[in-house]
Short mmCIF file of C-alpha atoms and ligand atoms in Angstrom, two decimals:
data_model
loop_
_atom_site.label_atom_id
_atom_site.label_comp_id
_atom_site.label_asym_id
_atom_site.label_seq_id
_atom_site.Cartn_x
_atom_site.Cartn_y
_atom_site.Cartn_z
CA UNK A 32 -23.09 -19.41 58.09
CA UNK A 33 -26.71 -18.52 58.73
CA UNK A 34 -27.12 -16.62 55.46
CA UNK A 35 -28.01 -19.03 52.69
CA UNK A 36 -26.73 -17.46 49.52
CA UNK A 37 -27.78 -17.96 45.92
CA UNK A 38 -25.36 -20.72 44.83
CA UNK A 39 -24.66 -19.14 41.43
CA UNK A 40 -23.23 -15.96 39.99
CA UNK A 41 -24.81 -13.89 37.26
CA UNK A 42 -23.61 -13.99 33.64
CA UNK A 43 -26.61 -12.64 31.71
CA UNK A 44 -29.10 -10.14 33.07
CA UNK A 45 -32.56 -9.06 32.00
CA UNK A 46 -33.86 -5.60 32.94
CA UNK A 47 -37.06 -5.55 34.97
CA UNK A 48 -39.77 -3.00 34.13
CA UNK A 49 -40.68 -0.31 36.66
CA UNK A 50 -43.97 1.55 36.64
CA UNK A 51 -45.52 4.40 38.60
CA UNK A 52 -48.55 4.01 40.80
CA UNK A 53 -50.58 6.06 38.33
CA UNK A 54 -49.57 3.76 35.48
CA UNK A 55 -50.43 0.70 37.52
CA UNK A 56 -53.88 2.07 38.33
CA UNK A 57 -54.54 2.67 34.63
CA UNK A 58 -53.08 -0.64 33.49
CA UNK A 59 -55.09 -2.54 36.05
CA UNK A 60 -58.32 -0.82 35.08
CA UNK A 61 -57.63 -1.65 31.42
CA UNK A 62 -57.01 -5.28 32.45
CA UNK A 63 -60.37 -5.32 34.31
CA UNK A 64 -58.53 -5.99 37.58
CA UNK A 65 -57.52 -9.45 36.31
CA UNK A 66 -53.74 -9.89 36.66
CA UNK A 67 -53.69 -12.56 33.93
CA UNK A 68 -54.69 -9.82 31.47
CA UNK A 69 -51.71 -7.56 32.23
CA UNK A 70 -48.77 -7.45 29.81
CA UNK A 71 -45.56 -8.74 31.42
CA UNK A 72 -43.94 -5.40 30.54
CA UNK A 73 -46.14 -3.89 33.29
CA UNK A 74 -44.87 -6.26 35.99
CA UNK A 75 -41.82 -5.64 38.15
CA UNK A 76 -41.80 -9.00 39.96
CA UNK A 77 -43.75 -11.88 38.52
CA UNK A 78 -44.77 -14.58 41.00
CA UNK A 79 -47.70 -15.86 38.94
CA UNK A 80 -46.12 -19.31 38.55
CA UNK A 81 -42.91 -21.30 38.94
CA UNK A 82 -43.76 -23.18 35.75
CA UNK A 83 -41.44 -22.66 32.81
CA UNK A 84 -40.06 -19.45 34.37
CA UNK A 85 -36.68 -20.74 35.57
CA UNK A 86 -33.31 -19.27 34.67
CA UNK A 87 -31.18 -21.85 32.86
CA UNK A 88 -27.52 -22.36 33.69
CA UNK A 89 -24.49 -21.79 31.45
CA UNK A 90 -24.14 -25.59 31.27
CA UNK A 91 -27.72 -25.96 30.01
CA UNK A 92 -27.21 -23.28 27.35
CA UNK A 93 -23.95 -24.92 26.31
CA UNK A 94 -25.65 -28.32 26.07
CA UNK A 95 -28.20 -26.84 23.68
CA UNK A 96 -25.42 -26.07 21.21
CA UNK A 97 -24.40 -29.71 20.92
CA UNK A 98 -27.96 -30.85 20.23
CA UNK A 99 -28.48 -33.25 17.34
CA UNK A 100 -31.64 -32.14 15.54
CA UNK A 101 -32.11 -35.42 13.66
CA UNK A 102 -35.73 -36.35 13.06
CA UNK A 103 -35.18 -39.93 14.24
CA UNK A 104 -32.59 -41.47 16.54
CA UNK A 105 -31.10 -38.17 17.73
CA UNK A 106 -28.05 -38.46 19.99
CA UNK A 107 -29.75 -35.94 22.25
CA UNK A 108 -32.57 -38.40 22.88
CA UNK A 109 -30.17 -41.11 24.00
CA UNK A 110 -28.47 -38.69 26.40
CA UNK A 111 -31.86 -37.62 27.77
CA UNK A 112 -33.08 -41.20 28.08
CA UNK A 113 -29.92 -42.23 29.97
CA UNK A 114 -30.33 -39.40 32.50
CA UNK A 115 -34.03 -40.10 33.09
CA UNK A 116 -33.48 -43.85 33.30
CA UNK A 117 -30.67 -43.49 35.83
CA UNK A 118 -32.82 -41.17 37.93
CA UNK A 119 -36.13 -43.03 37.76
CA UNK A 120 -35.12 -46.60 37.01
CA UNK A 121 -38.02 -46.91 34.52
CA UNK A 122 -37.51 -48.84 31.28
CA UNK A 123 -39.43 -46.69 28.78
CA UNK A 124 -38.80 -42.95 28.54
CA UNK A 125 -41.20 -41.05 26.29
CA UNK A 126 -40.65 -37.30 25.81
CA UNK A 127 -43.65 -34.95 25.47
CA UNK A 128 -43.84 -31.20 24.99
CA UNK A 129 -45.05 -30.62 28.56
CA UNK A 130 -46.70 -32.33 31.52
CA UNK A 131 -50.31 -32.21 30.34
CA UNK A 132 -49.39 -33.96 27.06
CA UNK A 133 -47.91 -36.79 29.14
CA UNK A 134 -51.15 -36.92 31.13
CA UNK A 135 -53.37 -36.93 28.08
CA UNK A 136 -51.45 -39.82 26.51
CA UNK A 137 -51.27 -41.83 29.75
CA UNK A 138 -55.01 -41.50 30.42
CA UNK A 139 -55.90 -42.19 26.78
CA UNK A 140 -54.05 -45.51 27.12
CA UNK A 141 -55.18 -46.62 30.59
CA UNK A 142 -58.55 -45.05 31.31
CA UNK A 143 -62.00 -46.17 30.16
CA UNK A 144 -65.29 -44.28 30.45
CA UNK A 145 -66.57 -44.25 34.05
CA UNK A 146 -63.31 -45.43 35.65
CA UNK A 147 -61.80 -43.71 38.69
CA UNK A 148 -58.32 -42.31 39.41
CA UNK A 149 -57.45 -41.59 43.07
CA UNK A 150 -54.69 -39.13 44.03
CA UNK A 151 -53.72 -36.99 47.03
CA UNK A 152 -54.97 -33.95 45.08
CA UNK A 153 -55.23 -33.92 41.32
CA UNK A 154 -53.61 -30.90 39.71
CA UNK A 155 -56.09 -29.03 37.48
CA UNK A 156 -54.68 -30.27 34.14
CA UNK A 157 -54.60 -33.83 35.52
CA UNK A 158 -58.23 -33.65 36.62
CA UNK A 159 -59.27 -32.07 33.31
CA UNK A 160 -57.52 -34.78 31.28
CA UNK A 161 -59.13 -37.56 33.36
CA UNK A 162 -62.58 -35.99 32.99
CA UNK A 163 -62.01 -35.45 29.26
CA UNK A 164 -61.56 -39.24 28.93
CA UNK A 165 -64.85 -39.77 30.79
CA UNK A 166 -63.08 -40.73 34.02
CA UNK A 167 -63.54 -39.56 37.61
CA UNK A 168 -60.73 -37.86 39.53
CA UNK A 169 -60.91 -38.47 43.31
CA UNK A 170 -58.89 -36.59 45.98
CA UNK A 171 -57.86 -38.62 49.05
CA UNK A 172 -55.38 -36.28 50.74
CA UNK A 173 -54.90 -36.38 54.54
CA UNK A 174 -57.25 -34.18 56.62
CA UNK A 175 -54.34 -32.03 57.92
CA UNK A 176 -54.05 -30.62 54.40
CA UNK A 177 -57.36 -28.74 54.83
CA UNK A 178 -56.13 -26.69 57.81
CA UNK A 179 -53.87 -23.83 56.67
CA UNK A 180 -52.58 -23.31 60.23
CA UNK A 181 -51.54 -26.91 60.86
CA UNK A 182 -47.77 -27.29 60.51
CA UNK A 183 -48.02 -31.03 59.83
CA UNK A 184 -44.81 -31.72 57.83
CA UNK A 185 -46.32 -34.00 55.14
CA UNK A 186 -49.57 -32.45 54.00
CA UNK A 187 -49.10 -34.15 50.61
CA UNK A 188 -49.72 -37.57 52.16
CA UNK A 189 -52.50 -39.80 50.92
CA UNK A 190 -54.97 -40.83 53.63
CA UNK A 191 -54.04 -44.52 53.51
CA UNK A 192 -57.03 -45.67 55.53
CA UNK A 193 -59.42 -43.92 53.17
CA UNK A 194 -57.47 -45.30 50.21
CA UNK A 195 -57.76 -48.84 51.59
CA UNK A 196 -61.55 -48.52 52.03
CA UNK A 197 -61.94 -46.80 48.69
CA UNK A 198 -60.06 -49.56 46.86
CA UNK A 199 -61.90 -52.32 48.75
CA UNK A 200 -65.16 -50.85 47.42
CA UNK A 201 -63.98 -49.76 43.96
CA UNK A 202 -60.84 -51.69 42.93
CA UNK A 203 -62.44 -53.07 39.75
CA UNK A 204 -63.45 -49.55 38.69
CA UNK A 205 -60.04 -47.92 39.30
CA UNK A 206 -57.85 -47.59 36.21
CA UNK A 207 -54.73 -46.41 37.98
CA UNK A 208 -53.71 -44.74 41.23
CA UNK A 209 -51.58 -41.62 41.56
CA UNK A 210 -49.70 -39.46 44.05
CA UNK A 211 -48.60 -35.90 43.25
CA UNK A 212 -45.17 -34.91 44.61
CA UNK A 213 -45.14 -32.26 45.84
CA UNK A 214 -48.87 -31.67 46.16
CA UNK A 215 -49.23 -28.52 44.07
CA UNK A 216 -52.98 -28.04 44.62
CA UNK A 217 -52.53 -28.54 48.37
CA UNK A 218 -49.81 -25.86 48.69
CA UNK A 219 -46.62 -27.49 47.37
CA UNK A 220 -46.57 -29.77 50.41
CA UNK A 221 -44.51 -32.99 50.35
CA UNK A 222 -45.51 -36.62 50.77
CA UNK A 223 -43.34 -38.66 53.14
CA UNK A 224 -41.36 -41.68 52.00
CA UNK A 225 -43.29 -43.82 54.47
CA UNK A 226 -46.57 -42.61 52.94
CA UNK A 227 -45.44 -43.24 49.36
CA UNK A 228 -44.30 -46.73 50.41
CA UNK A 229 -47.70 -47.27 52.02
CA UNK A 230 -49.56 -46.00 48.96
CA UNK A 231 -47.55 -48.33 46.69
CA UNK A 232 -48.33 -51.28 48.95
CA UNK A 233 -52.08 -50.55 49.03
CA UNK A 234 -52.36 -49.87 45.28
CA UNK A 235 -50.39 -52.98 44.35
CA UNK A 236 -52.23 -55.28 46.79
CA UNK A 237 -55.43 -54.23 45.01
CA UNK A 238 -53.86 -54.81 41.59
CA UNK A 239 -53.91 -51.10 40.67
CA UNK A 240 -50.94 -49.62 38.75
CA UNK A 241 -49.32 -46.68 40.59
CA UNK A 242 -48.11 -43.55 38.79
CA UNK A 243 -46.40 -40.51 40.29
CA UNK A 244 -47.13 -36.99 39.13
CA UNK A 245 -43.45 -36.20 39.64
CA UNK A 246 -43.26 -32.52 38.63
CA UNK A 247 -41.47 -31.48 41.84
CA UNK A 248 -39.76 -34.76 42.75
CA UNK A 249 -36.53 -33.03 43.86
CA UNK A 250 -38.26 -30.57 46.21
CA UNK A 251 -40.23 -33.51 47.63
CA UNK A 252 -37.05 -35.56 48.13
CA UNK A 253 -35.30 -32.65 49.85
CA UNK A 254 -38.21 -32.17 52.28
CA UNK A 255 -38.15 -35.93 53.05
CA UNK A 256 -34.44 -35.60 53.81
CA UNK A 257 -35.04 -32.57 56.07
CA UNK A 258 -38.25 -33.65 57.81
CA UNK A 259 -38.54 -37.44 57.93
CA UNK A 260 -36.88 -39.38 60.76
CA UNK A 261 -34.09 -41.64 59.49
CA UNK A 262 -33.66 -39.88 56.11
CA UNK A 263 -31.18 -37.10 56.95
CA UNK A 264 -28.11 -39.11 55.95
CA UNK A 265 -29.31 -39.91 52.45
CA UNK A 266 -28.89 -37.65 49.43
CA UNK A 267 -31.93 -36.14 47.71
CA UNK A 268 -30.98 -38.22 44.66
CA UNK A 269 -31.04 -41.49 46.62
CA UNK A 270 -34.38 -40.59 48.14
CA UNK A 271 -35.83 -39.60 44.76
CA UNK A 272 -34.57 -42.87 43.25
CA UNK A 273 -36.30 -44.88 45.98
CA UNK A 274 -39.52 -42.90 45.49
CA UNK A 275 -39.53 -43.61 41.75
CA UNK A 276 -38.78 -47.30 42.41
CA UNK A 277 -42.00 -47.62 44.44
CA UNK A 278 -44.22 -46.69 41.48
CA UNK A 279 -44.80 -48.24 38.06
CA UNK A 280 -44.17 -45.02 36.19
CA UNK A 281 -44.63 -41.27 36.23
CA UNK A 282 -45.71 -38.20 34.34
CA UNK A 283 -43.43 -35.19 34.54
CA UNK A 284 -43.45 -31.52 33.56
CA UNK A 285 -39.90 -30.31 32.94
CA UNK A 286 -41.15 -26.75 33.49
CA UNK A 287 -40.88 -27.38 37.24
CA UNK A 288 -38.00 -29.52 38.53
CA UNK A 289 -36.52 -29.98 35.05
CA UNK A 290 -35.44 -26.30 35.31
CA UNK A 291 -36.38 -25.73 31.66
CA UNK A 292 -38.91 -23.48 29.98
CA UNK A 293 -40.71 -26.30 28.12
CA UNK A 294 -40.69 -30.10 28.20
CA UNK A 295 -42.11 -33.20 29.85
CA UNK A 296 -42.13 -36.99 29.70
CA UNK A 297 -43.92 -40.22 30.54
CA UNK A 298 -41.87 -43.04 31.99
CA UNK A 299 -43.03 -46.58 32.74
CA UNK A 300 -41.99 -50.22 32.93
CA UNK A 301 -44.97 -51.73 31.12
CA UNK A 302 -43.97 -52.50 27.51
CA UNK A 303 -47.53 -52.71 26.22
CA UNK A 304 -48.41 -49.34 27.74
CA UNK A 305 -45.21 -47.86 26.28
CA UNK A 306 -46.11 -49.20 22.83
CA UNK A 307 -49.61 -47.67 22.99
CA UNK A 308 -48.25 -44.41 24.34
CA UNK A 309 -45.66 -44.14 21.54
CA UNK A 310 -48.34 -44.80 18.94
CA UNK A 311 -50.43 -41.92 20.31
CA UNK A 312 -47.32 -39.77 20.68
CA UNK A 313 -46.69 -39.98 16.96
CA UNK A 314 -50.19 -38.65 16.26
CA UNK A 315 -49.96 -35.47 18.31
CA UNK A 316 -46.47 -34.92 19.71
CA UNK A 317 -43.99 -36.37 17.26
CA UNK A 318 -41.56 -39.22 16.70
CA UNK A 319 -40.61 -41.02 19.95
CA UNK A 320 -37.04 -39.71 19.98
CA UNK A 321 -38.21 -36.10 20.26
CA UNK A 322 -41.90 -36.15 21.23
CA UNK A 323 -42.80 -32.49 20.87
CA UNK A 324 -39.43 -31.10 21.91
CA UNK A 325 -36.49 -29.85 19.90
CA UNK A 326 -33.34 -31.87 20.57
CA UNK A 327 -31.86 -28.78 22.23
CA UNK A 328 -34.78 -28.81 24.70
CA UNK A 329 -33.99 -32.44 25.56
CA UNK A 330 -30.34 -31.51 26.15
CA UNK A 331 -31.19 -28.64 28.52
CA UNK A 332 -33.77 -30.82 30.30
CA UNK A 333 -31.24 -33.63 30.85
CA UNK A 334 -28.77 -31.18 32.42
CA UNK A 335 -31.53 -29.55 34.53
CA UNK A 336 -32.53 -32.92 36.01
CA UNK A 337 -29.00 -33.18 37.40
CA UNK A 338 -28.72 -29.57 38.62
CA UNK A 339 -32.03 -29.72 40.48
CA UNK A 340 -30.61 -32.40 42.81
CA UNK A 341 -27.52 -30.37 43.74
CA UNK A 342 -27.68 -30.09 47.57
CA UNK A 343 -26.67 -26.42 47.49
CA UNK A 344 -29.35 -25.59 44.98
CA UNK A 345 -32.04 -27.40 47.01
CA UNK A 346 -30.91 -25.80 50.27
CA UNK A 347 -31.09 -22.34 48.68
CA UNK A 348 -34.41 -23.06 46.98
CA UNK A 349 -36.16 -24.19 50.16
CA UNK A 350 -34.49 -21.48 52.24
CA UNK A 351 -35.79 -18.75 49.95
CA UNK A 352 -39.39 -20.03 50.21
CA UNK A 353 -39.08 -20.21 54.01
CA UNK A 354 -37.52 -16.73 54.13
CA UNK A 355 -40.50 -15.21 52.35
CA UNK A 356 -43.00 -17.16 54.49
CA UNK A 357 -41.37 -16.18 57.78
CA UNK A 358 -40.96 -12.58 56.65
CA UNK A 359 -44.65 -12.31 55.80
CA UNK A 360 -45.69 -13.88 59.11
CA UNK A 361 -43.40 -11.47 61.00
CA UNK A 362 -45.16 -8.42 59.55
CA UNK A 363 -48.61 -9.83 60.27
CA UNK A 364 -49.55 -11.54 57.02
CA UNK A 365 -50.85 -15.04 57.75
CA UNK A 366 -49.83 -17.84 55.39
CA UNK A 367 -50.51 -21.51 54.98
CA UNK A 368 -48.08 -23.48 57.20
CA UNK A 369 -45.47 -24.88 56.96
CA UNK A 370 -43.34 -23.57 54.06
CA UNK A 371 -43.81 -25.76 51.00
CA UNK A 372 -41.49 -26.09 48.05
CA UNK A 373 -42.30 -23.69 45.28
CA UNK A 374 -44.67 -21.10 46.70
CA UNK A 375 -46.02 -19.23 49.71
CA UNK A 376 -49.79 -19.02 50.11
CA UNK A 377 -51.20 -15.92 51.80
CA UNK A 378 -54.38 -16.60 53.79
CA UNK A 379 -56.49 -13.70 52.52
CA UNK A 380 -59.61 -14.80 54.43
CA UNK A 381 -57.77 -14.28 57.69
CA UNK A 382 -55.84 -11.19 56.58
CA UNK A 383 -58.89 -9.33 55.22
CA UNK A 384 -61.73 -10.50 57.50
CA UNK A 385 -63.79 -7.43 56.51
CA UNK A 386 -63.98 -8.67 52.88
CA UNK A 387 -66.57 -11.50 52.64
CA UNK A 388 -65.80 -14.53 50.42
CA UNK A 389 -68.36 -13.50 47.78
CA UNK A 390 -66.30 -10.31 47.33
CA UNK A 391 -63.12 -12.32 46.58
CA UNK A 392 -60.65 -11.34 49.34
CA UNK A 393 -57.86 -13.20 47.50
CA UNK A 394 -58.42 -11.14 44.37
CA UNK A 395 -58.45 -7.95 46.50
CA UNK A 396 -55.12 -8.92 48.03
CA UNK A 397 -53.57 -9.75 44.64
CA UNK A 398 -54.81 -6.40 43.26
CA UNK A 399 -53.39 -4.57 46.30
CA UNK A 400 -49.99 -6.24 45.79
CA UNK A 401 -49.87 -5.19 42.17
CA UNK A 402 -50.90 -1.61 42.90
CA UNK A 403 -48.50 -1.26 45.81
CA UNK A 404 -45.40 -2.70 44.17
CA UNK A 405 -45.95 -4.02 40.64
CA UNK A 406 -45.89 -7.56 42.03
CA UNK A 407 -48.03 -10.22 40.36
CA UNK A 408 -49.33 -13.16 42.40
CA UNK A 409 -52.24 -15.51 41.76
CA UNK A 410 -55.60 -15.80 43.50
CA UNK A 411 -56.46 -19.37 44.48
CA UNK A 412 -59.86 -19.11 46.11
CA UNK A 413 -63.40 -18.23 45.17
CA UNK A 414 -62.44 -16.74 41.79
CA UNK A 415 -61.04 -20.14 40.79
CA UNK A 416 -63.30 -22.49 42.72
CA UNK A 417 -66.41 -20.53 43.79
CA UNK A 418 -69.67 -21.67 42.17
CA UNK A 419 -72.70 -19.53 41.39
CA UNK A 420 -75.96 -21.35 42.17
CA UNK A 421 -79.09 -21.47 40.00
CA UNK A 422 -81.03 -19.25 42.42
CA UNK A 423 -78.51 -16.41 42.12
CA UNK A 424 -76.50 -17.39 45.20
CA UNK A 425 -72.81 -18.27 45.46
CA UNK A 426 -70.90 -21.15 47.05
CA UNK A 427 -67.42 -19.85 47.95
CA UNK A 428 -64.20 -21.86 47.97
CA UNK A 429 -63.16 -23.36 51.31
CA UNK A 430 -59.93 -21.32 51.38
CA UNK A 431 -59.15 -17.82 50.04
CA UNK A 432 -55.46 -17.93 49.14
CA UNK A 433 -53.01 -15.83 47.14
CA UNK A 434 -50.16 -17.89 45.77
CA UNK A 435 -46.73 -16.27 45.53
CA UNK A 436 -44.90 -18.84 43.36
CA UNK A 437 -41.14 -18.49 43.19
CA UNK A 438 -39.48 -19.02 39.79
CA UNK A 439 -36.32 -21.13 40.04
CA UNK A 440 -33.03 -19.17 40.20
CA UNK A 441 -34.66 -16.01 38.87
CA UNK A 442 -34.89 -13.61 41.82
CA UNK A 443 -32.39 -12.78 44.56
CA UNK A 444 -32.89 -12.20 48.26
CA UNK A 445 -33.01 -8.41 47.75
CA UNK A 446 -35.95 -8.93 45.40
CA UNK A 447 -37.72 -10.90 48.13
CA UNK A 448 -36.89 -8.13 50.62
CA UNK A 449 -38.60 -5.68 48.26
CA UNK A 450 -41.72 -7.87 48.28
CA UNK A 451 -41.68 -7.92 52.09
CA UNK A 452 -41.33 -4.12 52.33
CA UNK A 453 -44.16 -3.66 49.88
CA UNK A 454 -46.33 -6.11 51.84
CA UNK A 455 -45.58 -4.22 55.08
CA UNK A 456 -47.12 -1.11 53.49
CA UNK A 457 -50.20 -3.16 52.61
CA UNK A 458 -50.49 -4.24 56.26
CA UNK A 459 -50.57 -0.55 57.30
CA UNK A 460 -53.38 0.16 54.87
CA UNK A 461 -55.34 -3.03 54.99
CA UNK A 462 -58.53 -1.47 56.41
CA UNK A 463 -58.81 0.46 53.14
CA UNK A 464 -58.73 -2.67 50.99
CA UNK A 465 -62.26 -3.48 49.82
CA UNK A 466 -63.91 -6.28 47.90
CA UNK A 467 -64.16 -7.04 44.20
CA UNK A 468 -67.21 -7.65 42.07
CA UNK A 469 -66.97 -10.14 39.20
CA UNK A 470 -68.60 -8.24 36.33
CA UNK A 471 -68.08 -10.94 33.72
CA UNK A 472 -67.84 -14.69 34.41
CA UNK A 473 -66.66 -17.01 31.62
CA UNK A 474 -68.13 -20.55 31.75
CA UNK A 475 -64.81 -22.43 32.18
CA UNK A 476 -61.62 -21.69 34.16
CA UNK A 477 -62.95 -18.23 35.12
CA UNK A 478 -59.70 -16.98 36.69
CA UNK A 479 -57.95 -16.61 33.31
CA UNK A 480 -60.40 -14.18 31.70
CA UNK A 481 -62.97 -13.00 34.28
CA UNK A 482 -63.50 -9.23 34.61
CA UNK A 483 -63.74 -7.41 37.94
CA UNK A 484 -64.51 -4.00 39.42
CA UNK A 485 -63.55 -2.70 42.88
CA UNK A 486 -66.64 -2.45 45.12
CA UNK A 487 -67.41 1.16 46.21
CA UNK A 488 -64.36 2.37 44.27
CA UNK A 489 -62.07 1.50 47.20
CA UNK A 490 -58.96 1.79 45.07
CA UNK A 491 -59.31 5.53 44.50
CA UNK A 492 -58.88 6.87 48.06
CA UNK A 493 -56.38 4.21 49.04
CA UNK A 494 -53.94 4.82 46.24
CA UNK A 495 -54.99 8.20 44.85
CA UNK A 496 -53.27 10.02 47.72
CA UNK A 497 -49.94 8.25 47.33
CA UNK A 498 -47.19 10.41 45.86
CA UNK A 499 -46.37 9.55 42.24
CA UNK A 500 -42.95 7.99 41.80
CA UNK A 501 -40.40 8.68 39.11
CA UNK A 502 -40.87 6.61 35.97
CA UNK A 503 -37.56 4.98 35.08
CA UNK A 504 -39.09 3.07 32.20
CA UNK A 505 -42.59 3.13 30.80
CA UNK A 506 -44.14 -0.22 29.97
CA UNK A 507 -44.48 -0.88 26.29
C1 PLP B 245 -47.59 -28.06 36.10
C2 PLP B 245 -48.15 -29.34 36.56
C3 PLP B 245 -48.71 -30.23 35.67
C4 PLP B 245 -48.87 -29.95 34.18
O1 PLP B 245 -47.66 -29.66 33.56
P1 PLP B 245 -47.58 -28.65 32.30
O2 PLP B 245 -46.15 -28.75 31.89
O3 PLP B 245 -47.96 -27.30 32.81
O4 PLP B 245 -48.51 -29.15 31.27
C5 PLP B 245 -49.19 -31.44 36.18
N1 PLP B 245 -49.13 -31.71 37.48
C6 PLP B 245 -48.59 -30.85 38.38
C7 PLP B 245 -48.53 -31.22 39.83
C8 PLP B 245 -48.08 -29.63 37.96
O5 PLP B 245 -47.58 -28.79 38.85
#
């Protein structure tokens, strides 16, 4: 069989909203051309993030019913702990309400003012939590990761030579070392088993504890199985277990490979660290047998951690990302190569060469996708990372990307085909897509609340002539 089908059938459905072009133009203007400010009722297909947007299985919903909502010593905690311990091998399993709470507690325990934390690429909440503790977050990813066209299979690798030199110079100022699997900031790209083994060896030789940011451990394990010589005969579970065994602990967001809508944990072997972490947990998350989650969340999470390693699920998951990537490339939309785990990244700098970086080509592309088909994706370029200078200039981001993140088990192949058809229409009209002006820039994390306007009113001629569609359902 060459068709890779969704390995599930549908038991509950949720209607998706449809809008007309006219409505989308109005809604977008009201939202100041920032897709974060749109109501979800105005969005037909939402590819903003894969975080917390998964569809849960019948088994997960059933598990929620047997949850034991005891304040202390809940049976649900022991079930959760057993699943996480069997998967990771770590001694201490500490639930948190999501990944960033695990990060905050870990760094509060291990990090002192002025200390460094190396990683392939720090995810934005990880970096923010390190900096909040007065630490420095350093990125030591391999050089191949910077080239969107390189199809190097393990762009999530740490540059081990740089790491060695870095630790030789700084070992006494490094609180802990990390590796993010898969590398979300670098495009959902995996790290190889050989590289994680190498990282563990270098960190440990320098006496630095090694923690994984394990949010997408199953997608990383599957890509090791598919891409790394000598790994094809092992199961994703066996590979994941070996990866966890190389580190001293991990932080995890269940909203990714836990296939749940909320949840996270810290796991580690160090008893003193676990004691400190549990003491902090009680202050802000809750008692250590629930840690910011309801017992029913722990139950669903425990089941999700098993389902995510099902070979049929992983095959379908990775095939659907690749299908979208290859479909976009076939119609002339360049993307970062190769296909990663959870998302496809459109290279807007290359696709819209007539829009200069200071006019936010990624934002233009995201706006065009919403207007054309009610699809929401996320700019990852100069809106997020560009920096205005004191003399009124602007330093753009190195890359201008639009991330199409795929929620787990939510959309079918026909939904993806719709996205491809809609993108083909954008290709036909791309000369008419203009730049965006940022009319209001908030001081922090500008992408969430910045306001924009289309330069030279390019949206009017491009979409004003299109015939209005029927309105099956108005957003509300
Ligand atoms: C999502 C994510 C986090 C933070 O997890 P939340 O549950 O959103 O707090 C940390 N690291 C990586 C790599 C992530 O993708």
